[in-house]
Amino acid sequence: MKTIVFDILNNDNGSSQALAAAVQFAKENNNYKLKLFGDSTQIKDVQLPDNIEFVHSPNLLKKTENLRDVLRTNSSMLDAIKALSEPDHVAILSSGDSGSYLTMATLKIKRLNNISRPAFMPLIPKRKDGSFLLLDVGANLEVKANYLTEWAKLGSLFYSTMNNTQKPSVALMNIGTEDYKGLESHKEANLILKQNKNINYLGFIEPKDIFDKQKNIDVVVCDGYAGNMILKTMETSFLTMGRLIKEAILSTFVSKIGGLLIKKSIKKLGKKFDYRNVGAAYVIGLEKIVLKAHGGSDKKAFLGALNQIKIAIESNVIEKMKQELSEEANV
Amino acid sequence: MKTIVFDILNNDNGSSQALAAAVQFAKENNNYKLKLFGDSTQIKDVQLPDNIEFVHSPNLLKKTENLRDVLRTNSSMLDAIKALSEPDHVAILSSGDSGSYLTMATLKIKRLNNISRPAFMPLIPKRKDGSFLLLDVGANLEVKANYLTEWAKLGSLFYSTMNNTQKPSVALMNIGTEDYKGLESHKEANLILKQNKNINYLGFIEPKDIFDKQKNIDVVVCDGYAGNMILKTMETSFLTMGRLIKEAILSTFVSKIGGLLIKKSIKKLGKKFDYRNVGAAYVIGLEKIVLKAHGGSDKKAFLGALNQIKIAIESNVIEKMKQELSEEANV
């Protein structure tokens, strides 16, 4: 039976929300096993279903300056990552520190063939429906051209498998759309990707193209430095704009009334951009499904992440990436 | 008499809006001279006041792959830049291509003492009142630590002079706030800035801190690559969010009514973030005031930019920067 490994300890709000999500998911999916890593004293009042195995691993992760130290110190996250050495343990979920998680995953899980570096890859709501992939968003600050071209392949394969579509559109983020602009690594990657007939490559884009309805880009490739800045700026801009609008609406009596009338329509929009529906971020490029949930995840967010993992397992995304990447290498 | 040089030709919408702004500014400020560069056939019906000198320079700028080519081809922008060699020609305004403008300014105008590279620096509205400075936003994709520390000094001096305040708060943009995170250049600059007692340095920040009301940061220093991504992501996020909210409001009859009631309050907010009120971006680090207006500027936008230049001239910002930078070098 396929097992999903779950570090329930490293969450900003304790283990209870993660545990509640695990119990519900296990009950609803008795063809899966869940292996939880956490503090057994925190769960003693909870009745676990048969397809949950609980491993007592009570040490919280400590963030350290030298990221490799996380491999030398006991933690539930490290124990969970180590459990993936079992062949039928196919996926992992944690909401702990991204940098540590990434380091452990990178050093403890086998990389896919012909992939130099794993990337951190969130799903972000598109302007209309669905989500697009953004990778890398912080695992690799400085990149070589081949990292970018490999991520373009990974993103394209992942997107087409998960969404059951052919040739998703892929673009490379740059400071301008002209071929001669940007860092050397990006100019080189751009030329290589233009030759790749397996990828529907659109060329360079700028941040303004991300939400362009016409272009409707499925996979946005960037170095981890730009990706990190873009992701965080997007989050803070949306949040700030939302707050400013709220303040403006509350500033007069008339607009307060107007605010009440638009509430329902705006709520729907808020739901679309709620991280709990958007879900988590993948560490992609490895032979296991590695998912990172938001540090402040609640039951709903964890349940969403577990269901994302389920879709990834059932669409055989890892096997398909393995196959395509080795086929391409043999051409 | 102090002269402001104005390339009126390189605008997305022709010369008429720039010309109208110049005429109004000249009439309202007869202690200044304006020297306009453009196509005389486009202005023959316009009565120019005495303090406007018009130079016939009818060649539009051509964008080229090799940026240095812009120095070898005739254009109104190049003629305007060259005019700055006169001592009393203290400032320049253009709405033409940023990359070309920056190249010309960098190579034709003397740099301030102890400044390695000029930076591109827009003013961005703060969450509450006023604006903060963001530099660099694209002039220098790859940086050394000293570029960042020099820009911190420039930004701090510029902000305090223009706003008549002491020790504005300065921060360095990074992927995380811990001292050990980020690119080597940034870690080094962070340590150097912490030792500088002339700057009110807050340390590393992330994009989410830009609009933090409590931190209320006045000067955000970053490399041009991150700055470019942040600026463009901010613009597209605000725009997209605005459109999504509009769509949501128009989606039902009730929220449409609500939309009418909040219109007035929202309009005020829109005004705050309108680029015509926000103004233009400086090229800073040079011995002249160099301002870049938006490519699609209208009369109001150009008038705003000319008035920004006036404030810069009257606060003696260049002289103050010159003095402080050479004093510091003598310590």
XYZ file of C-alpha atoms in Angstrom:
662
model
C 0.000 0.000 0.000
C 1.334 3.454 -0.900
C 2.371 5.480 2.103
C 2.342 9.251 2.562
C 4.799 10.473 5.185
C 3.647 13.471 7.237
C 5.695 15.568 9.683
C 2.895 16.918 11.878
C 5.122 18.577 14.481
C 6.654 21.532 12.667
C 3.708 23.907 12.364
C 3.283 27.407 13.772
C 0.110 26.320 15.591
C 1.121 22.931 17.016
C 0.135 19.437 15.848
C -3.635 19.368 16.314
C -4.683 20.786 12.932
C -2.284 18.515 11.037
C -3.502 15.531 13.022
C -7.157 16.323 12.375
C -6.462 16.569 8.652
C -4.529 13.285 8.674
C -7.362 11.464 10.451
C -9.977 12.744 8.015
C -7.836 11.968 4.978
C -7.064 8.448 6.254
C -10.738 7.726 6.862
C -11.701 8.938 3.401
C -8.853 7.111 1.638
C -8.384 3.649 3.052
C -6.297 2.597 0.028
C -3.509 4.841 1.402
C -1.381 4.613 4.484
C -0.269 7.667 6.418
C 2.892 7.612 8.516
C 2.902 10.518 10.991
C 5.958 11.861 12.793
C 5.309 13.883 15.935
C 5.083 13.986 19.705
C 2.922 11.109 20.995
C 2.113 13.000 24.201
C 0.247 15.564 22.074
C -2.101 13.026 20.510
C -3.014 10.642 23.294
C -6.723 11.513 23.285
C -7.102 10.913 19.557
C -8.407 7.622 18.138
C -6.278 6.857 15.047
C -7.736 4.814 12.150
C -5.925 1.605 11.168
C -4.238 3.121 8.119
C -2.358 5.674 10.220
C 0.960 4.689 11.757
C 2.288 7.078 14.377
C 6.019 7.390 14.969
C 7.076 9.117 18.172
C 9.570 11.784 17.096
C 9.195 14.668 19.531
C 12.006 17.009 18.473
C 11.062 20.266 16.788
C 13.355 21.392 14.024
C 15.867 24.094 14.958
C 16.720 26.617 12.245
C 20.467 27.034 11.881
C 22.871 29.271 10.017
C 24.590 26.293 8.425
C 21.750 24.500 6.689
C 23.589 21.190 6.656
C 23.385 21.142 10.454
C 19.736 20.152 10.108
C 20.978 16.765 8.943
C 22.999 16.271 12.129
C 20.276 17.157 14.634
C 17.294 14.993 15.517
C 13.949 16.304 14.347
C 10.587 14.946 13.282
C 11.216 16.486 9.867
C 14.483 14.601 9.452
C 12.916 11.335 10.650
C 10.089 11.819 8.159
C 12.473 12.502 5.282
C 14.523 9.408 6.202
C 11.386 7.245 6.089
C 11.193 7.930 2.350
C 13.989 5.403 1.783
C 11.220 2.752 1.795
C 10.131 2.127 -1.830
C 6.382 2.345 -1.101
C 6.784 5.609 0.858
C 6.125 7.810 -2.132
C 5.358 11.268 -0.774
C 6.015 13.613 2.113
C 4.252 16.628 3.606
C 5.603 19.132 6.144
C 4.843 22.736 7.088
C 8.239 23.326 8.683
C 11.043 25.707 7.651
C 11.464 25.768 3.848
C 15.252 26.045 3.773
C 15.748 23.077 6.096
C 13.152 20.972 4.308
C 14.732 21.697 0.967
C 18.215 20.845 2.231
C 17.054 17.528 3.670
C 15.033 16.624 0.587
C 17.888 17.524 -1.739
C 20.492 15.563 0.179
C 18.402 12.555 1.255
C 16.147 11.872 -1.745
C 17.469 10.672 -5.098
C 17.331 13.232 -7.891
C 15.573 12.459 -11.182
C 17.905 11.602 -14.065
C 19.393 14.586 -15.896
C 18.229 17.092 -13.311
C 21.031 19.125 -11.720
C 19.080 20.893 -8.965
C 15.654 20.471 -7.420
C 13.483 23.583 -7.514
C 10.898 25.038 -5.178
C 7.618 25.339 -7.066
C 4.350 26.886 -5.839
C 1.039 26.828 -7.703
C -0.394 30.330 -8.158
C -3.967 31.165 -9.250
C -4.244 32.340 -12.837
C -6.187 35.447 -13.759
C -9.127 33.292 -14.895
C -9.269 29.600 -13.935
C -6.709 27.117 -12.742
C -3.181 27.745 -11.540
C 0.213 28.257 -13.068
C 3.551 26.918 -11.837
C 6.386 29.223 -10.800
C 9.839 27.673 -10.413
C 12.316 28.196 -8.828
C 11.274 30.489 -5.975
C 14.275 30.340 -3.702
C 16.140 27.036 -3.731
C 18.828 28.325 -6.110
C 19.726 32.015 -5.992
C 22.372 31.777 -8.694
C 21.773 29.522 -11.663
C 23.385 28.086 -14.757
C 21.567 27.951 -18.094
C 20.981 24.201 -17.791
C 19.159 24.573 -14.464
C 16.657 26.811 -16.211
C 16.206 24.509 -19.212
C 15.801 21.481 -16.931
C 13.183 23.276 -14.850
C 11.331 24.190 -18.036
C 11.146 20.451 -18.845
C 10.140 19.501 -15.301
C 7.472 22.200 -15.127
C 6.070 21.307 -18.524
C 5.896 17.574 -17.679
C 4.425 18.214 -14.260
C 1.782 20.593 -15.580
C 0.705 18.366 -18.462
C 0.481 15.277 -16.248
C -1.391 16.911 -13.388
C -3.814 18.762 -15.689
C -4.033 16.052 -18.324
C -3.198 18.473 -21.148
C -0.727 18.465 -24.036
C 2.137 20.911 -24.290
C 1.435 23.550 -21.676
C 2.881 26.995 -22.424
C 6.242 27.670 -20.814
C 8.050 31.030 -20.506
C 11.308 32.304 -19.041
C 11.203 35.314 -16.703
C 13.503 38.187 -17.610
C 13.953 41.953 -17.179
C 12.808 42.428 -20.785
C 11.468 40.364 -23.668
C 14.235 41.063 -26.189
C 16.606 38.106 -26.731
C 19.661 40.247 -25.988
C 18.493 41.365 -22.542
C 19.236 39.826 -19.160
C 21.798 37.688 -17.374
C 24.063 35.432 -19.462
C 22.526 32.254 -18.003
C 19.070 33.406 -19.085
C 20.100 34.429 -22.594
C 21.734 31.036 -23.105
C 18.741 29.130 -21.707
C 16.398 31.145 -23.938
C 18.266 30.058 -27.082
C 18.378 26.410 -25.996
C 14.661 26.327 -25.156
C 13.791 27.808 -28.539
C 15.311 24.684 -30.138
C 13.406 22.254 -27.909
C 10.435 20.886 -29.871
C 9.005 19.012 -26.880
C 8.256 22.232 -25.072
C 5.715 24.871 -26.084
C 8.149 27.670 -25.305
C 6.932 31.271 -25.551
C 10.280 32.984 -24.945
C 11.143 35.653 -22.397
C 8.409 37.294 -20.384
C 8.304 40.100 -17.820
C 6.320 40.049 -14.570
C 3.426 41.906 -16.247
C 2.803 38.858 -18.467
C 2.163 36.534 -15.518
C -1.485 37.526 -15.236
C -2.064 38.192 -18.932
C -5.335 36.476 -19.914
C -4.388 36.148 -23.590
C -0.943 34.651 -22.991
C -2.370 32.377 -20.294
C 1.047 31.024 -19.298
C 1.108 27.642 -17.539
C 4.724 27.392 -16.428
C 6.923 30.358 -15.482
C 10.605 29.480 -15.158
C 12.988 31.782 -13.280
C 16.066 31.691 -11.106
C 15.347 31.309 -7.408
C 16.338 34.875 -6.622
C 13.885 36.502 -9.042
C 11.248 33.881 -8.205
C 11.495 34.572 -4.507
C 11.194 38.346 -5.044
C 8.273 37.948 -7.453
C 6.340 35.573 -5.204
C 6.800 37.693 -2.093
C 6.089 40.980 -3.887
C 2.925 39.494 -5.350
C 1.746 38.380 -1.903
C 2.438 41.715 -0.254
C 0.954 43.738 -3.134
C -2.315 41.795 -3.139
C -2.548 42.039 0.620
C -1.713 45.749 0.710
C -4.143 46.563 -2.093
C -6.877 44.628 -0.312
C -6.241 46.549 2.904
C -6.114 49.917 1.154
C -9.427 49.228 -0.548
C -10.983 48.171 2.732
C -9.738 51.366 4.388
C -11.095 53.447 1.494
C -14.503 51.766 1.747
C -14.670 52.351 5.495
C -13.734 56.018 5.107
C -17.246 57.384 4.406
C -20.778 56.437 5.401
C -21.949 56.005 1.808
C -19.071 53.776 0.796
C -19.556 51.711 3.972
C -23.068 50.858 2.712
C -21.562 50.083 -0.693
C -19.056 47.852 1.038
C -21.854 45.757 2.525
C -23.394 45.280 -0.923
C -20.190 44.082 -2.582
C -19.139 41.843 0.317
C -20.462 38.597 -1.152
C -18.838 39.089 -4.566
C -15.505 40.059 -3.029
C -15.568 37.047 -0.706
C -15.559 34.713 -3.710
C -12.475 36.490 -5.018
C -10.757 36.222 -1.635
C -11.430 32.492 -1.645
C -9.625 32.103 -4.940
C -6.494 33.675 -3.525
C -6.729 32.015 -0.109
C -3.543 29.995 0.416
C -5.631 27.176 1.876
C -7.299 26.602 -1.467
C -4.227 27.419 -3.487
C -2.358 24.786 -1.526
C 1.270 24.171 -1.024
C 4.579 24.290 -2.911
C 6.426 21.321 -4.380
C 10.092 20.505 -4.243
C 10.436 19.192 -7.765
C 13.235 17.229 -9.444
C 13.310 14.355 -6.957
C 12.104 10.742 -7.137
C 9.489 11.332 -4.430
C 6.581 13.773 -4.190
C 7.721 16.452 -1.745
C 5.160 19.005 -0.656
C 5.593 21.979 1.685
C 2.495 23.386 3.359
C 2.261 26.963 4.653
C 3.795 27.413 8.141
C 0.459 28.561 9.543
C -1.621 25.825 7.887
C -4.901 24.787 9.484
C -6.866 21.556 8.998
C -8.341 22.733 5.709
C -4.935 23.687 4.329
C -3.373 20.353 5.320
C -6.305 18.435 3.879
C -5.894 20.367 0.629
C -2.200 19.484 0.559
C -2.877 15.783 1.223
C -5.390 15.774 -1.620
C -2.844 17.429 -3.908
C -0.443 14.611 -3.069
C -3.152 12.073 -3.855
C -3.679 13.600 -7.316
C 0.070 13.582 -7.920
C 0.319 9.909 -6.937
C -2.688 8.845 -9.000
C -1.524 10.684 -12.110
C 1.832 8.878 -11.820
C 3.640 12.163 -12.163
C 6.982 10.884 -10.847
C 6.968 7.817 -13.138
C 6.074 9.960 -16.153
C 8.856 12.444 -15.420
C 11.331 9.588 -14.910
C 10.379 8.037 -18.243
C 10.403 11.247 -20.296
C 13.669 12.481 -18.844
C 15.479 9.212 -19.580
C 13.909 8.945 -23.061
C 15.093 12.423 -23.873
C 18.580 11.569 -22.701
C 18.615 8.589 -25.075
C 17.665 10.630 -28.150
C 19.564 81.462 -15.095
C 19.231 77.760 -14.361
C 18.189 75.764 -17.383
C 16.165 72.540 -17.516
C 16.790 70.476 -20.639
C 13.744 68.610 -22.005
C 13.674 65.980 -24.767
C 10.065 66.386 -25.913
C 10.281 64.050 -28.910
C 10.620 60.584 -27.416
C 7.143 59.953 -26.070
C 4.643 57.228 -26.984
C 2.058 59.877 -27.869
C 4.118 62.441 -29.785
C 5.374 65.856 -28.655
C 2.188 67.828 -27.993
C 1.647 66.829 -24.345
C 5.289 67.460 -23.451
C 5.185 70.810 -25.198
C 1.981 71.887 -23.437
C 3.549 71.011 -20.073
C 6.737 72.910 -20.943
C 4.786 76.031 -21.922
C 2.751 75.991 -18.723
C 5.799 75.370 -16.543
C 7.772 78.150 -18.266
C 4.934 80.644 -17.796
C 4.572 79.772 -14.114
C 8.330 79.812 -13.446
C 9.994 82.704 -15.187
C 13.108 82.329 -13.031
C 13.897 79.141 -14.987
C 14.829 78.555 -18.593
C 13.652 75.512 -20.521
C 15.645 74.181 -23.465
C 13.489 71.851 -25.578
C 14.799 69.329 -28.119
C 12.323 68.120 -30.737
C 10.974 68.470 -34.249
C 10.254 72.133 -35.055
C 7.689 71.164 -37.709
C 5.534 69.704 -34.924
C 5.361 72.926 -32.927
C 4.965 75.682 -35.479
C 1.489 76.720 -34.305
C 2.572 77.142 -30.708
C 3.549 80.486 -29.189
C 6.587 79.871 -26.978
C 7.254 82.105 -23.960
C 10.599 83.932 -23.810
C 12.143 81.551 -21.298
C 11.808 78.568 -23.667
C 14.559 77.934 -26.189
C 13.675 75.411 -28.890
C 16.414 73.352 -30.549
C 15.468 71.583 -33.771
C 16.522 67.950 -33.287
C 14.045 65.844 -35.260
C 15.505 62.332 -34.911
C 13.631 59.844 -32.769
C 15.760 57.492 -30.712
C 16.220 54.005 -32.154
C 16.492 51.158 -29.637
C 19.486 48.942 -30.358
C 20.925 45.658 -29.149
C 24.253 47.274 -28.369
C 23.315 50.078 -26.020
C 26.478 52.040 -26.792
C 25.185 52.506 -30.352
C 22.785 55.122 -29.008
C 25.822 57.356 -28.526
C 26.758 57.048 -32.190
C 23.341 57.818 -33.688
C 21.711 61.241 -33.814
C 18.665 61.635 -31.621
C 16.908 64.392 -29.715
C 17.664 62.478 -26.524
C 21.402 62.479 -27.245
C 21.380 66.166 -28.181
C 19.568 66.937 -24.950
C 22.052 64.959 -22.868
C 24.971 66.695 -24.576
C 23.494 70.097 -23.718
C 24.126 69.300 -20.052
C 27.807 70.058 -20.527
C 26.888 73.738 -19.924
C 27.370 74.503 -16.222
C 23.983 76.235 -15.781
C 22.099 73.368 -17.494
C 21.370 71.544 -14.277
C 18.630 69.041 -15.069
C 17.151 66.905 -17.827
C 13.774 65.280 -18.488
C 12.874 62.651 -21.103
C 10.199 59.988 -21.475
C 12.204 57.901 -23.963
C 13.647 54.398 -23.638
C 15.098 53.827 -20.143
C 18.079 51.707 -21.177
C 19.258 54.232 -23.768
C 18.702 57.192 -21.456
C 20.633 55.497 -18.686
C 23.522 54.632 -20.994
C 23.776 58.197 -22.282
C 23.488 59.717 -18.829
C 26.090 57.343 -17.391
C 28.603 57.938 -20.154
C 28.048 61.650 -20.788
C 27.446 63.110 -17.322
C 30.113 63.235 -14.620
C 29.584 60.845 -11.716
C 29.511 62.115 -8.128
C 32.706 61.484 -6.156
C 33.004 58.014 -4.613
C 30.039 56.629 -6.531
C 30.834 53.602 -8.718
C 27.565 53.283 -10.631
C 24.510 55.446 -11.098
C 21.226 53.799 -10.129
C 17.704 54.020 -11.469
C 15.439 55.229 -8.662
C 11.629 55.586 -8.739
C 9.505 57.115 -5.982
C 6.754 54.753 -4.850
C 3.757 55.713 -2.674
C 4.018 54.530 0.904
C 1.170 52.703 2.609
C 0.184 55.937 4.406
C 1.572 59.276 3.233
C 4.529 60.282 1.116
C 6.747 58.103 -1.014
C 9.727 55.843 -0.522
C 12.753 55.468 -2.794
C 13.622 52.154 -4.441
C 17.109 51.830 -5.944
C 18.398 50.303 -8.165
C 15.562 49.045 -10.399
C 17.424 47.874 -13.462
C 20.581 49.809 -14.237
C 22.860 47.185 -12.677
C 21.745 43.546 -12.771
C 24.827 42.237 -11.008
C 26.326 44.248 -8.191
C 29.260 44.457 -5.828
C 28.841 45.184 -2.134
C 30.122 48.749 -2.536
C 27.457 49.600 -5.132
C 24.830 48.745 -2.540
C 26.485 50.708 0.261
C 26.970 53.716 -2.029
C 23.320 53.636 -3.087
C 22.309 53.496 0.561
C 24.243 56.753 1.107
C 22.819 58.369 -2.047
C 19.262 57.346 -1.207
C 19.569 58.543 2.372
C 21.020 61.922 1.329
C 18.470 62.379 -1.438
C 15.531 61.518 0.806
C 16.617 63.725 3.689
C 17.307 66.695 1.404
C 14.100 66.443 -0.625
C 11.902 65.842 2.431
C 13.855 68.076 4.783
C 14.169 65.341 7.420
C 17.043 63.902 9.424
C 18.274 60.337 9.005
C 15.604 58.612 6.930
C 15.319 54.867 7.475
C 17.249 52.742 4.990
C 16.976 48.984 4.441
C 18.587 46.399 2.171
C 16.318 44.028 0.222
C 17.056 40.332 0.625
C 15.429 36.898 0.380
C 15.338 36.743 4.176
C 16.117 38.941 7.163
C 18.783 36.768 8.791
C 22.338 38.121 8.377
C 23.562 34.815 6.925
C 21.022 34.709 4.079
C 21.395 35.949 0.509
C 24.008 36.686 -2.113
C 27.601 37.352 -0.969
C 27.471 40.987 -2.160
C 24.404 41.616 -0.013
C 25.776 39.923 3.103
C 28.932 42.006 2.826
C 27.019 45.259 2.235
C 24.776 44.495 5.231
C 27.771 44.248 7.574
C 29.333 47.439 6.221
C 26.087 49.414 6.514
C 25.652 48.279 10.125
C 28.904 50.099 10.930
C 27.893 53.345 9.197
C 26.738 55.825 11.829
C 25.591 58.397 9.263
C 22.846 56.125 8.022
C 19.779 55.008 9.956
C 20.157 51.447 8.694
C 17.450 48.915 9.588
C 19.166 45.817 8.145
C 17.799 43.295 5.678
C 14.155 43.391 4.711
C 11.929 41.216 2.515
C 9.357 42.524 0.003
C 6.592 42.192 2.606
C 8.232 44.950 4.669
C 7.974 47.527 1.867
C 4.416 48.487 2.771
C 4.720 47.888 6.511
C 3.186 50.903 8.287
C 5.209 50.421 11.483
C 8.579 50.056 9.774
C 7.734 52.961 7.446
C 10.908 52.535 5.370
C 12.095 55.593 3.419
C 14.848 54.102 1.249
C 14.901 50.527 -0.064
C 18.250 49.497 -1.542
C 18.498 46.499 -3.847
C 20.432 45.225 -6.843
C 18.913 46.212 -10.186
C 17.742 42.697 -10.936
C 15.658 42.295 -7.794
C 14.546 45.930 -8.005
C 13.308 45.515 -11.546
C 11.365 42.355 -10.645
C 9.888 43.942 -7.523
C 8.801 47.137 -9.282
C 7.216 45.322 -12.205
C 5.556 42.685 -10.022
C 4.134 45.409 -7.826
C 2.693 47.237 -10.828
C 1.115 44.126 -12.340
C -0.228 42.893 -8.989
C -1.937 46.192 -8.169
C -3.372 46.399 -11.662
C -4.556 42.766 -11.682
C -6.092 43.034 -8.228
C -7.905 46.197 -9.272
C -9.297 44.487 -12.353
C -10.328 41.364 -10.446
C -12.183 43.469 -7.883
C -13.919 45.411 -10.640
C -14.985 42.160 -12.315
C -16.235 40.809 -8.986
C -18.266 43.966 -8.341
C -19.823 43.830 -11.813
C -20.726 40.149 -11.413
C -24.062 40.655 -9.587
C -26.781 43.314 -9.561
C -26.451 43.954 -5.839
C -22.690 44.389 -5.915
C -23.023 46.682 -8.931
C -25.107 49.033 -6.771
C -22.482 48.686 -4.047
C -19.839 49.537 -6.621
C -21.547 52.853 -7.360
C -21.563 53.738 -3.670
C -17.845 53.068 -3.119
C -16.742 54.737 -6.370
C -15.808 58.082 -4.839
C -13.698 56.577 -2.044
C -11.908 54.225 -4.419
C -11.166 57.050 -6.842
C -9.110 58.814 -4.174
C -7.070 55.648 -3.722
C -6.562 55.327 -7.469
C -5.263 58.895 -7.565
C -2.606 58.043 -4.989
C -1.255 55.244 -7.144
C -1.655 57.094 -10.464
C 1.801 57.336 -12.050
C 1.039 60.936 -13.035
C 0.954 61.958 -9.390
C 3.651 59.568 -8.314
C 5.932 61.097 -10.913
C 9.004 59.849 -12.567
C 12.233 57.958 -11.786
C 15.627 59.508 -11.163
C 19.002 58.416 -12.459
C 20.980 59.098 -9.324
C 24.733 59.274 -8.696
C 25.472 61.933 -11.317
C 26.314 65.654 -11.083
C 23.071 66.636 -12.823
C 19.419 65.977 -11.997
C 18.307 63.305 -14.450
C 14.629 62.432 -14.513
C 12.815 59.831 -16.625
C 9.089 60.265 -17.191
C 6.742 57.393 -18.066
C 6.724 56.526 -21.805
C 3.022 57.287 -22.045
C 3.150 60.545 -20.074
C 0.506 63.184 -20.697
C 0.664 66.906 -19.914
C -0.155 66.362 -16.252
C 2.576 63.735 -15.868
C 5.200 65.948 -17.529
C 4.172 68.924 -15.443
C 4.530 66.774 -12.317
C 8.012 65.731 -13.440
C 9.074 69.329 -14.147
C 7.872 70.339 -10.700
C 9.835 67.461 -9.159
C 12.932 68.804 -10.903
C 12.197 72.267 -9.545
C 12.041 70.913 -5.979
C 15.299 69.043 -6.525
C 17.022 72.187 -7.818
C 15.685 74.405 -5.041
C 16.666 71.983 -2.288
C 20.223 71.943 -3.696
C 20.196 68.155 -3.650
C 23.159 67.743 -6.001
C 25.332 70.206 -4.060
C 24.435 68.525 -0.774
C 25.279 65.082 -2.095
C 28.572 66.385 -3.521
C 29.538 67.911 -0.196
C 28.571 64.952 2.003
C 30.226 62.397 -0.242
C 33.530 64.262 -0.321
C 33.405 64.982 3.436
C 32.898 61.311 4.111
C 35.838 60.431 1.886
C 38.046 62.769 3.933
C 37.183 61.186 7.289
